[in-house]
C-alpha cells in the first residue's frame, strides 16, 4: 500500500528520536542542573525533607497530539509558605514509555534548564549548590518503575514561588473502538516493595489529589492527516473547536470547575482509522544538516484490517492462563465507587464465559503468596467452567502484598501443552516496585507464550501494564470502570485466539536522492486491529515530493 507523507511544521518527532536514544543509555547518564538520575521513591505528592505533604498551587497542562503521538507540557507552580527555607521533593507519574525532552525551573528571576552530565558529576554539582546556599533542582527517574519521576527542589526561600516546566512525548494506545487514549493521572499509586528488596520496610503513602488544593488548567490541540471525528472524556469538556474546513486540526479543553479528583482521560477518534498514514517533521533549522536533529523524520502508522481470507485461519485452541492480583490495594475504589477487585473479577468472568470449548485453562491469584484453582491446566468444558466461575466470584483482595514475580516463575516452569499455544492474561493495579525485573522475566519467556495485560483502576502503572504486553507480544488494556470494559476484554481475547502475522518487511519507495534510516525496532508481529509505528530519518533533498511506502507481510 502506498502512503503520501504530508510535511508538518513542528519538530515533535525529532524530540522523540533524540530522547529515546538518550534513555537507552541512561544507566550512566543524567540530566543535571536540574538533574535526571535513577533512584527509588517511596512517597507520592509534594513532600518536605521530613516527608510532610506540601500542596501545589496550580497545574497547567498543554497537550498536543499529532496523529498517534502526544507532546505534553506541564507547568507546576508552588510556594513555600513556611518562615524558613524548604527543601522539597515532588513525585509525579508519567507514561512508562514517555521520553522527557525538556525540563526547566524558575524561582523569581532565576531560570534553570536541564543539561546532560555524568551521574557522579551531576550529584556533586547538586550537593555543591545546596551547600553554597544556591537554588538547585533534581529530577529523578525510578530505576525499578520508569513511570515514576521525582523532582527535588533544593532550597526554596520562605515566601518564594517556584514554577516547574516539564515536557515529554509519548505514543497513544489504540482502544478496541479505534479511539486513541490519553490519560493524565490524578494521583500516583504507591508501589509495593517485594519482600527482601531494598526499601521494603519503608512505609509507602500517597497523597490523593482530592485532598490537595490543586487548580488544573488543561487544553489540547489535535492534528492528523485524517479528519478528527470526535473526542470523548470521563470529565466534562468544552465543545470541540475545528481550526480548518477539512477538520484535520482542532482544539479542546476541560470545562470550567473541574476538580482534579480523578484521572483525566481523553479518547480521540479519527475517520478512516485503519488507513495507513505517514507524517513528516522537518529538521531543526539551527541544527547541522545530516545530524540527528537536522534531518527530517517520518512516522509511518500501520493499523491493519486483514482480509477475511486471512482471518478465516483464526485459531480456536490454546492454553489460557489467568493471573489475578488479590493484594490489599485491589480493595481500593475507583471514581465510580467500584472496587478494583470487583472490576478484575468482572473482567475475568467475562473472559471465562467467552473461551472456546476444547481449549485448556487455569487461574492463578496472588498477593504475598499465590494459589491456583487447578494443579495444572485443564480442558475447558461446562463442568470446569462452572467450577472456575464459582471460585472467581468468591475471590477477595485479601492476600497482602503484590508478589507477582513468584507466580510468574511458577507458571513458566509448567510445560506447555502441545498444539495449544499458551496465552497469559495478567490483571493488576500495577503497584509493584520491581517492575523491570517482572518485565524482564516475561521477555525471557516470550518465545513460549503471549502476554495480555489489564491495568485495573485509575493510576495503574503504565510501565508495568504496557511493558508486560510489549515484551510478551500481546496487548495491554486499562479498565477504569464498567465503561467500555466488554469491548476491551473481547478485543484482547480476539488477539489471543488469532495467530500473529510474522515475517514482516517494510519497503521504502523514495524520490531519487532520498534515503531513509529506520530508527525504530523492526516489527516482529501484527494482530488484526493492532497499531504499529515505524520511525525513519530521511537524508537528501526531501522537498515537497511525497514519500511512497510499501508495507509487506507474510506468514501466520
XYZ file of C-alpha atoms in Angstrom, residues 4 6 480 522 529:
5
model
C 1.621 10.045 0.906
C 2.420 15.388 4.285
C -11.091 2.065 34.965
C 11.694 -3.975 13.450
C -6.644 -4.105 14.684
